[in-house]
């Protein structure tokens, strides 16, 4: 995260901590909205996208929906990696395919922090202009997971909405990762601990 050029917070705890530290952020500036706005703009300007992550079914539904909403959108390709550690050969092949696609933007939907690590580890090998981690956006826009209604999302309870819909997928983030993040952030804000 420290090496990225632009960060769109997608969790209410990140928004709250940023506000406590004096940053002005709006909850609506998230990866899903960025991707949709990009597709709207790219629809007329010819920029192309490559989608990396999630399942073949999700990627198929995603590309169908995006090309329905934006008929002139250029999709250079998509790939669903296996849900296991990749071999060096597989990793090289994926990078070659992304580079050969000629995509302007690579959208990576592997979930946090895996997607951020993947982008960081591959940034010097990718011949693309921009790589963006978008979390669960592929599932949102494919219609497989419903986003929280505005009132719930804007009040900071989208995490609860997602947890109710996908308890197996979200339990660790809600019960372990989120509280740990808040705890470490409060330690840093109080001056009891310093992080580099």
Short mmCIF file of C-alpha atoms in Angstrom, two decimals:
data_model
loop_
_atom_site.label_atom_id
_atom_site.label_comp_id
_atom_site.label_asym_id
_atom_site.label_seq_id
_atom_site.Cartn_x
_atom_site.Cartn_y
_atom_site.Cartn_z
CA UNK A 1 0.00 0.00 0.00
CA UNK A 2 2.88 2.37 0.73
CA UNK A 3 4.14 2.00 -2.85
CA UNK A 4 0.83 2.73 -4.59
CA UNK A 5 0.15 6.02 -6.38
CA UNK A 6 -3.52 6.23 -5.44
CA UNK A 7 -5.55 4.61 -2.67
CA UNK A 8 -9.34 4.30 -2.65
CA UNK A 9 -10.39 3.16 0.83
CA UNK A 10 -13.09 0.52 0.84
CA UNK A 11 -13.57 -0.17 4.52
CA UNK A 12 -15.21 2.01 7.12
CA UNK A 13 -12.42 1.40 9.65
CA UNK A 14 -9.90 2.84 7.16
CA UNK A 15 -12.17 5.86 6.64
CA UNK A 16 -12.53 6.47 10.38
CA UNK A 17 -8.80 6.16 11.08
CA UNK A 18 -7.96 8.43 8.15
CA UNK A 19 -10.41 11.06 9.45
CA UNK A 20 -8.89 10.82 12.93
CA UNK A 21 -5.52 11.52 11.32
CA UNK A 22 -6.89 14.61 9.55
CA UNK A 23 -7.50 13.23 6.04
CA UNK A 24 -10.69 14.13 4.18
CA UNK A 25 -12.14 11.00 2.60
CA UNK A 26 -15.56 10.16 1.28
CA UNK A 27 -16.90 6.61 1.66
CA UNK A 28 -18.16 6.51 -1.93
CA UNK A 29 -14.62 6.66 -3.38
CA UNK A 30 -14.09 2.90 -3.58
CA UNK A 31 -12.68 0.45 -6.13
CA UNK A 32 -16.11 -0.59 -7.42
CA UNK A 33 -17.07 2.98 -8.23
CA UNK A 34 -13.68 3.67 -9.80
CA UNK A 35 -14.00 0.68 -12.13
CA UNK A 36 -17.53 1.58 -13.17
CA UNK A 37 -16.57 5.21 -13.85
CA UNK A 38 -13.52 4.06 -15.81
CA UNK A 39 -15.63 1.74 -17.95
CA UNK A 40 -18.08 4.56 -18.63
CA UNK A 41 -15.23 6.82 -19.76
CA UNK A 42 -13.34 4.06 -21.62
CA UNK A 43 -16.51 3.11 -23.51
CA UNK A 44 -16.02 6.11 -25.77
CA UNK A 45 -12.25 6.58 -25.61
CA UNK A 46 -11.01 3.09 -26.48
CA UNK A 47 -9.05 2.19 -23.35
CA UNK A 48 -8.94 -1.54 -22.73
CA UNK A 49 -9.19 -3.59 -19.55
CA UNK A 50 -7.95 -6.96 -18.38
CA UNK A 51 -9.64 -8.69 -15.44
CA UNK A 52 -7.54 -10.96 -13.22
CA UNK A 53 -9.01 -12.88 -10.29
CA UNK A 54 -12.13 -14.62 -8.99
CA UNK A 55 -13.76 -17.55 -10.84
CA UNK A 56 -14.41 -18.23 -14.53
CA UNK A 57 -18.14 -17.95 -13.86
CA UNK A 58 -17.77 -14.56 -12.18
CA UNK A 59 -15.51 -13.23 -14.94
CA UNK A 60 -17.96 -14.39 -17.61
CA UNK A 61 -20.90 -12.72 -15.86
CA UNK A 62 -18.80 -9.59 -15.29
CA UNK A 63 -17.74 -9.22 -18.93
CA UNK A 64 -21.31 -9.91 -20.12
CA UNK A 65 -22.72 -7.23 -17.85
CA UNK A 66 -20.00 -4.67 -18.64
CA UNK A 67 -20.36 -5.12 -22.41
CA UNK A 68 -24.14 -4.82 -22.04
CA UNK A 69 -23.81 -1.59 -20.04
CA UNK A 70 -20.94 -0.25 -22.19
CA UNK A 71 -21.24 -1.70 -25.73
CA UNK A 72 -18.01 -0.13 -27.02
CA UNK A 73 -15.90 -1.16 -24.02
CA UNK A 74 -12.72 -3.01 -24.99
CA UNK A 75 -11.99 -6.03 -22.82
CA UNK A 76 -8.51 -7.29 -23.65
CA UNK A 77 -8.89 -10.46 -21.62
CA UNK A 78 -9.57 -12.09 -18.30
CA UNK A 79 -8.12 -14.91 -16.26
CA UNK A 80 -9.20 -16.80 -13.16
CA UNK A 81 -6.10 -18.11 -11.38
CA UNK A 82 -6.30 -21.40 -9.49
CA UNK A 83 -7.08 -21.12 -5.78
CA UNK A 84 -3.63 -22.34 -4.76
CA UNK A 85 -0.04 -21.16 -4.90
CA UNK A 86 1.08 -20.75 -8.52
CA UNK A 87 4.19 -22.40 -9.90
CA UNK A 88 6.88 -20.11 -11.35
CA UNK A 89 5.97 -21.33 -14.86
CA UNK A 90 2.26 -20.59 -14.32
CA UNK A 91 3.09 -17.16 -12.96
CA UNK A 92 5.31 -16.37 -15.96
CA UNK A 93 2.57 -17.53 -18.35
CA UNK A 94 -0.02 -15.29 -16.68
CA UNK A 95 2.28 -12.26 -16.95
CA UNK A 96 2.99 -13.07 -20.62
CA UNK A 97 -0.75 -13.33 -21.36
CA UNK A 98 -1.55 -10.04 -19.63
CA UNK A 99 1.28 -8.28 -21.46
CA UNK A 100 0.30 -9.81 -24.82
CA UNK A 101 -3.30 -8.63 -24.37
CA UNK A 102 -2.28 -4.99 -24.85
CA UNK A 103 -4.54 -3.90 -21.99
CA UNK A 104 -4.25 -0.35 -20.73
CA UNK A 105 -5.55 -1.20 -17.24
CA UNK A 106 -5.30 -4.39 -15.21
CA UNK A 107 -8.08 -4.88 -12.65
CA UNK A 108 -7.04 -7.36 -9.96
CA UNK A 109 -9.76 -8.96 -7.86
CA UNK A 110 -7.95 -11.33 -5.51
CA UNK A 111 -9.10 -9.78 -2.23
CA UNK A 112 -7.09 -7.77 0.24
CA UNK A 113 -4.16 -8.11 0.94
CA UNK A 114 -3.46 -10.75 -1.72
CA UNK A 115 -4.21 -8.44 -4.66
CA UNK A 116 -2.02 -5.65 -3.32
CA UNK A 117 0.86 -8.07 -2.80
CA UNK A 118 0.36 -9.54 -6.27
CA UNK A 119 0.42 -6.11 -7.93
CA UNK A 120 3.52 -5.08 -5.97
CA UNK A 121 5.39 -8.30 -6.78
CA UNK A 122 4.54 -8.10 -10.51
CA UNK A 123 4.60 -4.37 -11.25
CA UNK A 124 8.06 -4.42 -12.83
CA UNK A 125 7.15 -7.31 -15.12
CA UNK A 126 3.80 -5.97 -16.36
CA UNK A 127 3.62 -3.85 -19.53
CA UNK A 128 0.45 -2.03 -18.59
CA UNK A 129 -0.20 1.56 -17.63
CA UNK A 130 -2.23 0.99 -14.47
CA UNK A 131 -2.94 -1.91 -12.10
CA UNK A 132 -5.83 -1.55 -9.67
CA UNK A 133 -6.88 -3.82 -6.81
CA UNK A 134 -10.66 -3.92 -6.62
CA UNK A 135 -11.46 -6.59 -4.05
CA UNK A 136 -14.92 -8.07 -4.48
CA UNK A 137 -15.97 -5.77 -7.31
CA UNK A 138 -16.08 -8.59 -9.85
CA UNK A 139 -18.68 -10.33 -7.68
CA UNK A 140 -20.61 -7.09 -7.13
CA UNK A 141 -20.88 -6.10 -10.76
CA UNK A 142 -21.44 -9.65 -12.01
CA UNK A 143 -24.56 -9.72 -9.83
CA UNK A 144 -23.36 -12.56 -7.62
CA UNK A 145 -23.08 -10.43 -4.48
CA UNK A 146 -25.42 -7.56 -3.78
CA UNK A 147 -23.93 -4.31 -2.47
CA UNK A 148 -25.40 -2.81 0.65
CA UNK A 149 -28.17 -0.25 0.11
CA UNK A 150 -26.97 3.36 0.29
CA UNK A 151 -28.17 4.00 3.83
CA UNK A 152 -26.43 0.91 5.20
CA UNK A 153 -23.24 1.51 3.21
CA UNK A 154 -23.04 5.21 4.04
CA UNK A 155 -23.58 4.55 7.75
CA UNK A 156 -20.52 2.30 7.83
CA UNK A 157 -22.34 -1.02 8.10
CA UNK A 158 -21.51 -2.52 4.72
CA UNK A 159 -19.18 -4.97 6.51
CA UNK A 160 -22.19 -6.35 8.40
CA UNK A 161 -24.23 -6.58 5.18
CA UNK A 162 -21.42 -8.54 3.51
CA UNK A 163 -20.92 -10.74 6.57
CA UNK A 164 -24.61 -11.74 6.57
CA UNK A 165 -24.45 -12.55 2.84
CA UNK A 166 -21.10 -14.38 2.86
CA UNK A 167 -20.25 -15.52 6.41
CA UNK A 168 -17.75 -18.17 5.27
CA UNK A 169 -15.85 -15.69 3.15
CA UNK A 170 -16.02 -12.71 5.50
CA UNK A 171 -15.69 -14.20 8.98
CA UNK A 172 -11.94 -13.69 9.28
CA UNK A 173 -12.06 -10.09 8.07
CA UNK A 174 -14.94 -9.21 10.41
CA UNK A 175 -13.89 -11.12 13.51
CA UNK A 176 -10.07 -11.00 13.34
CA UNK A 177 -8.54 -8.67 10.72
CA UNK A 178 -10.83 -5.67 11.27
CA UNK A 179 -10.48 -5.57 15.07
CA UNK A 180 -6.70 -6.06 14.79
CA UNK A 181 -6.44 -3.15 12.34
CA UNK A 182 -8.46 -0.88 14.61
CA UNK A 183 -6.43 -1.95 17.65
CA UNK A 184 -3.07 -1.29 15.98
CA UNK A 185 -4.34 2.02 14.60
CA UNK A 186 -5.47 3.16 18.04
CA UNK A 187 -2.10 2.17 19.52
CA UNK A 188 -0.39 4.29 16.88
CA UNK A 189 -2.75 7.25 17.29
CA UNK A 190 -2.26 7.20 21.07
CA UNK A 191 1.53 7.22 20.64
CA UNK A 192 1.97 3.90 22.43
CA UNK A 193 3.34 2.25 19.30
CA UNK A 194 4.99 3.50 16.13
CA UNK A 195 4.81 1.73 12.77
CA UNK A 196 7.05 2.37 9.78
#
